[in-house]
Short mmCIF file of C-alpha atoms and ligand atoms in Angstrom, two decimals:
data_model
loop_
_atom_site.label_atom_id
_atom_site.label_comp_id
_atom_site.label_asym_id
_atom_site.label_seq_id
_atom_site.Cartn_x
_atom_site.Cartn_y
_atom_site.Cartn_z
CA MET A 1 -26.02 21.13 28.00
CA PHE A 2 -23.29 20.33 25.50
CA ALA A 3 -22.63 17.30 23.33
CA ARG A 4 -19.85 14.95 24.40
CA ARG A 5 -18.00 15.76 21.17
CA ALA A 6 -17.73 19.36 22.37
CA GLY A 7 -16.65 18.39 25.86
CA TRP A 8 -13.09 19.67 25.49
CA ASP A 9 -10.96 20.90 28.36
CA LEU A 10 -10.87 24.59 27.49
CA THR A 11 -8.23 25.68 29.98
CA ALA A 12 -5.60 27.70 28.17
CA ASN A 13 -2.45 25.86 27.15
CA ALA A 14 0.22 26.75 29.74
CA TYR A 15 2.98 27.10 27.15
CA SER A 16 0.98 29.46 24.88
CA GLU A 17 0.18 31.55 27.96
CA ARG A 18 3.87 31.70 28.73
CA VAL A 19 4.71 32.79 25.17
CA ALA A 20 2.02 35.49 25.35
CA ALA A 21 3.37 36.65 28.73
CA ARG A 22 6.88 36.88 27.29
CA ARG A 23 5.62 38.94 24.35
CA ARG A 24 3.85 41.33 26.77
CA THR A 25 7.12 41.99 28.62
CA GLY A 26 8.68 43.24 25.38
CA LEU A 27 11.59 40.80 25.72
CA PRO A 28 12.74 39.32 22.38
CA VAL A 29 10.83 36.36 20.97
CA VAL A 30 12.26 34.28 18.13
CA ASP A 31 9.34 32.26 16.81
CA LEU A 32 10.54 29.12 15.06
CA THR A 33 6.99 27.76 14.85
CA GLU A 34 5.82 30.45 12.43
CA SER A 35 4.30 28.62 9.45
CA ASN A 36 1.80 31.20 8.26
CA PRO A 37 3.16 32.23 4.85
CA THR A 38 1.46 35.63 5.06
CA ARG A 39 3.69 36.44 8.04
CA CYS A 40 6.89 35.05 6.51
CA GLY A 41 7.47 37.56 3.69
CA ILE A 42 6.62 35.28 0.73
CA ARG A 43 6.29 37.83 -2.09
CA ALA A 44 5.12 35.71 -5.04
CA SER A 45 1.82 34.70 -3.42
CA GLY A 46 0.94 38.33 -2.63
CA ALA A 47 1.77 39.37 -6.19
CA ALA A 48 -0.34 36.54 -7.64
CA LEU A 49 -3.23 37.47 -5.38
CA ALA A 50 -3.04 41.13 -6.44
CA ARG A 51 -3.25 40.06 -10.10
CA ALA A 52 -6.14 37.72 -9.35
CA LEU A 53 -8.08 40.44 -7.52
CA GLU A 54 -7.59 42.82 -10.43
CA ALA A 55 -8.88 40.17 -12.86
CA LEU A 56 -11.86 39.46 -10.59
CA ALA A 57 -12.88 43.12 -10.62
CA GLY A 58 -13.53 42.83 -14.35
CA ASN A 59 -15.02 39.35 -14.29
CA VAL A 60 -18.78 39.54 -14.85
CA ASP A 61 -19.18 35.94 -13.65
CA CYS A 62 -18.63 37.35 -10.14
CA LEU A 63 -21.90 39.26 -10.42
CA ARG A 64 -23.93 36.04 -10.63
CA TYR A 65 -24.61 33.32 -8.08
CA GLU A 66 -24.83 30.00 -9.92
CA PRO A 67 -23.35 27.51 -7.51
CA ASP A 68 -22.17 24.10 -8.64
CA PRO A 69 -21.97 21.77 -5.60
CA ARG A 70 -18.61 20.39 -6.80
CA GLY A 71 -17.29 23.92 -7.51
CA ALA A 72 -16.88 26.11 -10.59
CA ILE A 73 -15.87 24.02 -13.57
CA ALA A 74 -12.92 26.28 -14.56
CA ALA A 75 -11.43 25.89 -11.07
CA ARG A 76 -11.91 22.12 -11.12
CA GLU A 77 -10.31 21.88 -14.57
CA ALA A 78 -7.24 23.81 -13.36
CA ILE A 79 -7.01 21.56 -10.28
CA ALA A 80 -7.34 18.41 -12.41
CA ARG A 81 -4.48 19.65 -14.65
CA TYR A 82 -2.26 20.07 -11.56
CA HIS A 83 -2.87 16.46 -10.48
CA VAL A 84 -2.49 15.10 -14.03
CA GLU A 85 0.93 16.80 -14.17
CA GLN A 86 1.80 14.74 -11.09
CA GLY A 87 0.95 11.53 -12.95
CA ALA A 88 -2.60 10.92 -11.72
CA ARG A 89 -5.63 10.10 -13.80
CA LEU A 90 -8.11 12.80 -12.89
CA ASP A 91 -10.76 14.83 -14.64
CA ALA A 92 -12.64 17.89 -13.45
CA ALA A 93 -15.74 15.83 -12.57
CA SER A 94 -13.70 14.00 -9.91
CA VAL A 95 -12.84 17.16 -7.95
CA VAL A 96 -14.94 18.72 -5.18
CA LEU A 97 -13.99 22.13 -3.77
CA THR A 98 -13.99 22.78 -0.02
CA SER A 99 -13.27 25.86 2.08
CA GLY A 100 -10.12 24.29 3.56
CA THR A 101 -8.51 20.90 3.97
CA SER A 102 -10.16 20.56 7.37
CA GLU A 103 -13.55 20.77 5.69
CA GLY A 104 -12.36 18.16 3.19
CA TYR A 105 -11.54 15.83 6.10
CA ALA A 106 -14.95 16.51 7.67
CA HIS A 107 -16.73 15.70 4.39
CA LEU A 108 -14.76 12.46 4.03
CA PHE A 109 -15.42 11.35 7.61
CA ARG A 110 -19.14 12.00 7.01
CA LEU A 111 -18.99 10.05 3.75
CA LEU A 112 -17.00 7.07 5.00
CA ALA A 113 -17.62 6.42 8.69
CA ASP A 114 -20.60 6.28 11.02
CA PRO A 115 -20.36 7.56 14.61
CA GLY A 116 -18.10 5.29 16.65
CA GLU A 117 -16.37 3.78 13.59
CA ARG A 118 -12.62 4.10 13.17
CA VAL A 119 -10.12 5.59 10.77
CA LEU A 120 -6.43 4.70 10.85
CA VAL A 121 -4.04 7.64 11.14
CA PRO A 122 -0.23 7.81 10.92
CA GLU A 123 1.84 8.58 13.99
CA PRO A 124 3.84 10.84 14.16
CA SER A 125 1.80 13.21 12.03
CA TYR A 126 -0.53 16.18 11.77
CA PRO A 127 -1.97 16.82 15.24
CA LEU A 128 -5.47 17.81 14.04
CA PHE A 129 -6.77 14.31 13.21
CA ASP A 130 -8.19 13.67 16.69
CA LEU A 131 -10.14 16.90 16.72
CA LEU A 132 -11.43 16.68 13.14
CA ALA A 133 -12.52 13.06 13.50
CA GLY A 134 -13.99 13.71 16.96
CA LEU A 135 -16.18 16.47 15.54
CA GLU A 136 -17.77 13.85 13.28
CA SER A 137 -17.94 11.35 16.19
CA VAL A 138 -15.40 9.16 14.42
CA GLU A 139 -12.62 7.40 16.33
CA VAL A 140 -8.96 7.46 15.31
CA ALA A 141 -6.59 4.53 15.71
CA PRO A 142 -2.89 5.22 15.13
CA TYR A 143 -0.46 3.17 13.06
CA PRO A 144 3.26 3.91 13.44
CA LEU A 145 5.83 5.39 11.09
CA ARG A 146 9.27 4.29 12.26
CA TRP A 147 12.67 5.89 11.76
CA ARG A 148 14.81 3.06 10.40
CA ALA A 149 18.17 3.25 8.66
CA GLY A 150 17.93 6.94 7.89
CA ARG A 151 14.33 7.23 6.74
CA TRP A 152 10.77 7.10 8.00
CA ARG A 153 8.89 3.95 7.01
CA ILE A 154 5.32 2.82 7.46
CA ASP A 155 5.33 -0.08 9.93
CA LEU A 156 3.30 -2.37 7.67
CA GLU A 157 2.98 -5.13 10.24
CA ALA A 158 1.56 -2.74 12.84
CA LEU A 159 -0.70 -1.26 10.16
CA GLU A 160 -2.02 -4.73 9.29
CA SER A 161 -2.88 -5.41 12.89
CA ALA A 162 -4.50 -1.97 13.38
CA ALA A 163 -6.60 -2.65 10.25
CA ALA A 164 -7.52 -6.13 11.51
CA SER A 165 -9.46 -4.58 14.42
CA GLY A 166 -11.77 -2.90 11.91
CA ALA A 167 -11.67 0.52 10.30
CA ARG A 168 -13.40 2.41 7.49
CA ALA A 169 -10.50 4.40 6.06
CA LEU A 170 -6.76 4.74 6.18
CA LEU A 171 -5.16 8.19 6.20
CA VAL A 172 -1.68 9.05 4.93
CA VAL A 173 0.06 12.42 4.71
CA HIS A 174 2.44 12.75 1.74
CA PRO A 175 4.89 14.29 2.45
CA ASN A 176 4.07 13.76 6.07
CA ASN A 177 4.04 16.64 8.53
CA PRO A 178 6.37 17.08 10.43
CA THR A 179 8.62 14.18 9.36
CA GLY A 180 8.73 15.40 5.74
CA SER A 181 8.72 11.75 4.70
CA LEU A 182 7.36 10.34 1.43
CA ALA A 183 6.07 6.81 1.05
CA SER A 184 8.01 4.73 -1.49
CA ALA A 185 6.35 3.05 -4.49
CA GLU A 186 6.63 -0.30 -2.61
CA GLU A 187 4.94 1.11 0.49
CA ILE A 188 2.17 2.61 -1.63
CA SER A 189 1.46 -0.67 -3.38
CA ALA A 190 1.48 -2.59 -0.06
CA VAL A 191 -0.93 -0.10 1.53
CA ARG A 192 -3.19 -0.11 -1.54
CA ALA A 193 -3.34 -3.91 -1.40
CA LEU A 194 -4.23 -3.81 2.30
CA CYS A 195 -7.01 -1.25 1.64
CA ARG A 196 -8.43 -3.31 -1.22
CA ASP A 197 -8.36 -6.53 0.78
CA ARG A 198 -10.03 -4.97 3.80
CA GLY A 199 -12.41 -2.64 1.95
CA LEU A 200 -10.83 0.51 3.38
CA ALA A 201 -10.91 3.86 1.61
CA LEU A 202 -7.54 5.53 1.26
CA VAL A 203 -7.25 9.24 2.10
CA SER A 204 -4.01 11.02 1.22
CA ASP A 205 -3.32 14.53 2.49
CA GLU A 206 -1.02 16.01 -0.15
CA VAL A 207 -1.04 19.67 0.83
CA PHE A 208 2.79 19.66 0.73
CA ALA A 209 3.16 17.51 -2.43
CA ALA A 210 4.65 20.33 -4.51
CA PHE A 211 7.40 20.86 -1.92
CA ARG A 212 9.84 18.00 -2.52
CA ASN A 213 13.40 18.16 -1.35
CA GLY A 214 15.29 17.55 -4.63
CA SER A 215 17.38 14.43 -4.73
CA ARG A 216 16.40 13.45 -1.19
CA ALA A 217 12.83 12.87 -2.38
CA GLY A 218 14.38 10.50 -4.93
CA LEU A 219 11.97 8.36 -6.87
CA ALA A 220 9.17 8.49 -4.32
CA PRO A 221 5.86 9.03 -6.13
CA THR A 222 4.46 12.57 -5.91
CA THR A 223 0.89 11.42 -5.41
CA TRP A 224 -1.11 8.48 -4.11
CA LEU A 225 -3.80 9.12 -6.75
CA PRO A 226 -3.63 6.18 -9.16
CA SER A 227 -2.48 6.59 -12.76
CA ALA A 228 -4.77 5.53 -15.62
CA GLU A 229 -3.21 2.03 -15.61
CA GLU A 230 -3.53 1.64 -11.83
CA ALA A 231 -7.04 3.04 -11.31
CA GLU A 232 -9.16 -0.12 -11.67
CA SER A 233 -6.96 -2.17 -9.33
CA ALA A 234 -6.54 0.63 -6.75
CA PRO A 235 -8.80 1.09 -3.73
CA LEU A 236 -11.25 3.99 -3.60
CA GLY A 237 -8.91 6.93 -2.94
CA PHE A 238 -9.18 10.60 -2.03
CA VAL A 239 -6.48 13.24 -2.20
CA LEU A 240 -6.71 16.45 -0.19
CA SER A 241 -4.87 19.56 -1.28
CA GLY A 242 -5.40 23.30 -1.31
CA ALA A 243 -4.26 26.87 -1.64
CA SER A 244 -2.97 27.31 1.92
CA LYS A 245 0.26 25.46 1.09
CA LEU A 246 0.36 25.06 -2.72
CA LEU A 247 -0.21 28.80 -3.28
CA ALA A 248 0.95 29.96 0.18
CA LEU A 249 -2.45 31.67 0.45
CA PRO A 250 -4.20 30.34 3.57
CA GLN A 251 -6.49 33.39 3.60
CA LEU A 252 -8.08 32.22 0.35
CA LYS A 253 -9.78 29.32 2.19
CA ALA A 254 -9.72 27.22 -0.97
CA ALA A 255 -9.03 23.51 -0.97
CA TRP A 256 -10.28 20.40 -2.71
CA VAL A 257 -10.85 16.68 -2.58
CA ALA A 258 -9.79 14.72 -5.70
CA VAL A 259 -11.29 11.26 -6.06
CA GLY A 260 -9.66 8.27 -7.75
CA GLY A 261 -9.91 4.51 -7.97
CA PRO A 262 -12.19 2.07 -9.78
CA GLU A 263 -14.64 4.02 -11.90
CA ARG A 264 -17.90 2.66 -10.49
CA LEU A 265 -16.90 3.14 -6.86
CA ARG A 266 -15.32 6.54 -7.60
CA ASP A 267 -18.49 7.85 -9.26
CA GLU A 268 -20.67 6.60 -6.44
CA ALA A 269 -18.40 8.31 -3.90
CA LEU A 270 -18.51 11.52 -5.93
CA ALA A 271 -22.30 11.50 -6.16
CA ARG A 272 -22.53 11.18 -2.36
CA LEU A 273 -19.77 13.71 -1.72
CA GLU A 274 -21.68 16.11 -3.95
CA VAL A 275 -24.72 15.86 -1.65
CA ILE A 276 -22.53 16.72 1.35
CA ALA A 277 -20.89 19.65 -0.48
CA ASP A 278 -24.30 20.84 -1.73
CA SER A 279 -25.55 21.04 1.87
CA PHE A 280 -22.91 23.70 2.62
CA LEU A 281 -21.89 25.37 -0.68
CA SER A 282 -19.10 26.77 1.46
CA VAL A 283 -16.55 28.02 -1.04
CA SER A 284 -17.02 31.66 -2.04
CA GLY A 285 -17.85 32.10 -5.71
CA LEU A 286 -15.22 34.84 -5.95
CA VAL A 287 -12.52 32.48 -4.66
CA GLN A 288 -13.62 29.85 -7.16
CA HIS A 289 -13.32 32.34 -10.03
CA ALA A 290 -9.85 33.41 -8.83
CA LEU A 291 -8.47 29.86 -8.60
CA PRO A 292 -7.59 29.18 -12.28
CA GLY A 293 -5.45 32.33 -12.51
CA LEU A 294 -3.80 31.67 -9.16
CA LEU A 295 -3.01 28.07 -10.05
CA ALA A 296 -1.48 29.27 -13.33
CA ASP A 297 0.89 31.40 -11.20
CA ARG A 298 1.86 28.59 -8.84
CA ALA A 299 5.34 27.83 -10.22
CA ALA A 300 6.78 31.14 -8.95
CA ILE A 301 5.12 30.65 -5.54
CA VAL A 302 6.34 27.06 -5.15
CA ALA A 303 9.85 28.17 -6.22
CA GLU A 304 10.01 31.01 -3.69
CA VAL A 305 8.68 28.89 -0.81
CA SER A 306 11.06 26.05 -1.72
CA GLU A 307 14.02 28.46 -1.75
CA ARG A 308 12.99 29.81 1.64
CA VAL A 309 12.67 26.32 3.13
CA ALA A 310 16.07 25.29 1.72
CA ALA A 311 17.78 28.47 2.96
CA SER A 312 16.28 28.09 6.44
CA GLU A 313 17.26 24.44 6.58
CA ALA A 314 20.84 25.34 5.61
CA ALA A 315 20.95 28.06 8.29
CA LEU A 316 19.70 25.58 10.89
CA ALA A 317 22.29 22.98 9.87
CA ASN A 318 25.06 25.57 9.91
CA VAL A 319 24.44 26.44 13.54
CA LEU A 320 23.32 23.12 15.00
CA GLY A 321 26.04 21.24 13.10
CA GLN A 322 28.36 22.65 15.78
CA SER A 323 26.79 20.49 18.47
CA PRO A 324 27.47 16.75 18.77
CA HIS A 325 24.13 16.49 20.61
CA ALA A 326 21.90 17.73 17.76
CA GLU A 327 20.94 15.95 14.56
CA ILE A 328 18.61 17.35 11.90
CA LEU A 329 16.64 14.44 10.46
CA PRO A 330 16.76 14.30 6.65
CA ARG A 331 13.67 15.82 5.04
CA GLU A 332 12.19 14.55 1.77
CA GLY A 333 9.62 17.32 1.52
CA GLY A 334 7.36 19.72 3.40
CA TRP A 335 8.11 22.80 5.48
CA SER A 336 9.31 21.37 8.81
CA ALA A 337 12.59 20.28 10.33
CA ILE A 338 12.91 17.80 13.14
CA VAL A 339 15.89 18.33 15.42
CA ARG A 340 16.79 15.23 17.39
CA LEU A 341 18.69 15.83 20.64
CA ARG A 342 20.68 13.44 22.75
CA GLY A 343 22.42 13.89 26.07
CA GLU A 344 23.32 12.35 29.37
CA PRO A 345 20.93 12.48 31.14
CA PRO A 346 18.56 12.43 28.14
CA PRO A 347 16.96 15.81 27.46
CA ASP A 348 13.42 16.45 28.69
CA GLU A 349 11.39 18.00 25.85
CA ASP A 350 9.09 20.13 27.95
CA ALA A 351 11.88 21.41 30.22
CA LEU A 352 14.00 22.25 27.19
CA VAL A 353 11.18 24.04 25.34
CA GLU A 354 10.39 26.09 28.46
CA ALA A 355 14.05 26.91 29.08
CA LEU A 356 14.42 28.04 25.46
CA LEU A 357 11.50 30.41 25.91
CA ASP A 358 12.50 31.73 29.32
CA GLY A 359 16.17 32.15 28.35
CA PRO A 360 16.82 33.29 24.77
CA GLY A 361 13.09 33.65 23.98
CA VAL A 362 13.08 30.91 21.33
CA VAL A 363 9.68 29.36 20.55
CA VAL A 364 9.71 25.79 19.18
CA HIS A 365 7.29 22.88 19.15
CA PRO A 366 8.12 19.90 21.37
CA GLY A 367 8.17 16.59 19.46
CA TRP A 368 5.36 15.09 21.56
CA LEU A 369 2.91 17.52 19.98
CA PHE A 370 3.23 15.44 16.81
CA ASP A 371 3.55 12.12 18.69
CA LEU A 372 7.26 11.80 17.95
CA ALA A 373 8.39 8.97 20.23
CA PRO A 374 11.22 10.03 22.62
CA ILE A 375 13.36 7.12 21.51
CA ASP A 376 15.63 6.39 18.52
CA ASP A 377 15.89 3.19 16.47
CA ASP A 378 18.57 1.85 18.84
CA GLY A 379 16.29 2.33 21.82
CA HIS A 380 18.13 5.39 23.21
CA SER A 381 16.19 8.23 24.81
CA VAL A 382 16.08 11.36 22.67
CA ALA A 383 14.13 14.60 22.52
CA HIS A 384 12.74 16.28 19.40
CA LEU A 385 12.14 19.89 18.53
CA VAL A 386 10.00 20.71 15.51
CA ILE A 387 10.88 23.88 13.63
CA SER A 388 9.06 25.64 10.79
CA LEU A 389 11.41 26.23 7.87
CA LEU A 390 9.12 28.95 6.58
CA ALA A 391 10.59 31.22 9.25
CA PRO A 392 13.18 33.53 7.64
CA PRO A 393 16.79 32.20 7.70
CA ARG A 394 17.92 35.12 9.90
CA GLU A 395 15.35 34.16 12.53
CA ILE A 396 16.33 30.51 12.21
CA GLU A 397 19.98 31.46 12.74
CA ARG A 398 19.14 33.48 15.86
CA GLY A 399 16.89 30.77 17.26
CA ALA A 400 19.32 27.98 16.48
CA GLY A 401 22.00 30.05 18.23
CA GLY A 402 19.82 29.99 21.35
CA ILE A 403 19.35 26.21 21.06
CA LEU A 404 23.11 25.73 20.57
CA ALA A 405 23.92 27.86 23.62
CA MET A 406 21.48 25.80 25.66
CA LEU A 407 23.04 22.54 24.46
CA THR A 408 26.65 23.60 25.03
CA GLY A 409 26.00 25.59 28.20
CA GLY A 410 23.74 22.89 29.60
CA ASN A 411 21.82 25.77 31.25
CA SER A 412 18.46 24.05 30.81
CA GLY A 413 19.78 21.51 33.25
CA THR A 414 18.54 18.92 30.83
CA CYS A 415 21.18 18.62 28.12
CA ALA A 416 24.77 17.51 28.27
C1 LIG B 1 -0.77 17.94 6.80
C2 LIG B 1 -1.66 19.15 6.79
N1 LIG B 1 -2.87 19.11 6.22
C3 LIG B 1 -3.68 20.18 6.20
C4 LIG B 1 -3.29 21.37 6.76
C5 LIG B 1 -4.22 22.55 6.76
O1 LIG B 1 -4.72 22.86 5.52
P1 LIG B 1 -5.89 23.96 5.36
O2 LIG B 1 -5.28 25.28 5.69
O3 LIG B 1 -6.25 23.84 3.91
O4 LIG B 1 -7.02 23.55 6.23
C6 LIG B 1 -2.05 21.46 7.39
C7 LIG B 1 -1.64 22.72 8.02
O5 LIG B 1 -0.57 22.88 8.55
C8 LIG B 1 -1.21 20.33 7.40
O6 LIG B 1 -0.02 20.38 7.99
#
């Protein structure tokens, strides 16, 4: 009856069931996976939205339906200004609105790959690639990011050999989720050269680009979109971004694809992308009219979210710094922390995550969910926990206390 692409195993995830069961008992739950800004007490985004709704009420443009397949011009101009501030060459004509980054991915897979063709995806990274590509009958092939000498690097050799087996596009996430890593200027130019040589399109997910971790982010470029000088020698490139992270407003369902690269190829891509977008016209006109005002308010939102992430990271370090078995990997950007755990015998991620839930009621993501390899750069076995730094610092402190107790007490039976 159903297509193979919809042939998922729909049995409920055992861990989510366990979390739900714990919540039903009324026992405390400290959720360190909470990354929905509307549940994390971010005030600036709510205030900006209230202003935008008030302005919409008096905006007569909202009374008309005159869809532009790429999106309302005022919204696209505001988006282009944001990317130009980051150093890219971009004009409003090179932006296409979507109703979420996931829809942006779907449009790009439709544009770039036929059923059965491959796209290269980073590993560890965002766990939705398999599903999103699978829905378009596109295959994913991973290329590794490796933790070496204190930072995550693209394994260029492995990437070359993954590309050699044939692919249509190469995906990067910048900063990557959950590693928080940014590609260096050297990595970007090596990857661009590979894409040009092999005729691959380059897709960069930059939903977290505004959230850089000060000096740790260093000189890493903010965007993979080429500057005016770089455009003609760059490969065809697409950047995904949107309101769910940049404005901490996931309920807006507003995102976009920005297109860069050599002019002729870019314009051809845009003309085809426009046909795809025109087939759906998915972004609400009201949301499109609200976007310029909301983007004008983004500095306060980015500042508040960045403060929250920094405070939560400090709280986590304060508590877990007391254990010789825990290390928080340095973060160059984004909203996640990776806690690396060692022990003798080496900790078992699933056993630890379950023990944290059943004991102190702490909910965390196991590293395997993001394909974090259970091994460090010296070949030692390790476990990883992934924690959302959008969770309030008080919650982080409580949850980290539970993790610390587990590590020092060894009561998961898995940690020294
Ligand atoms: C790397 C990355 N891209 C995209 C998204 C989702 O974006 P959207 O809400 O616009 O679909 C997420 C959500 O966590 C993400 O981590």
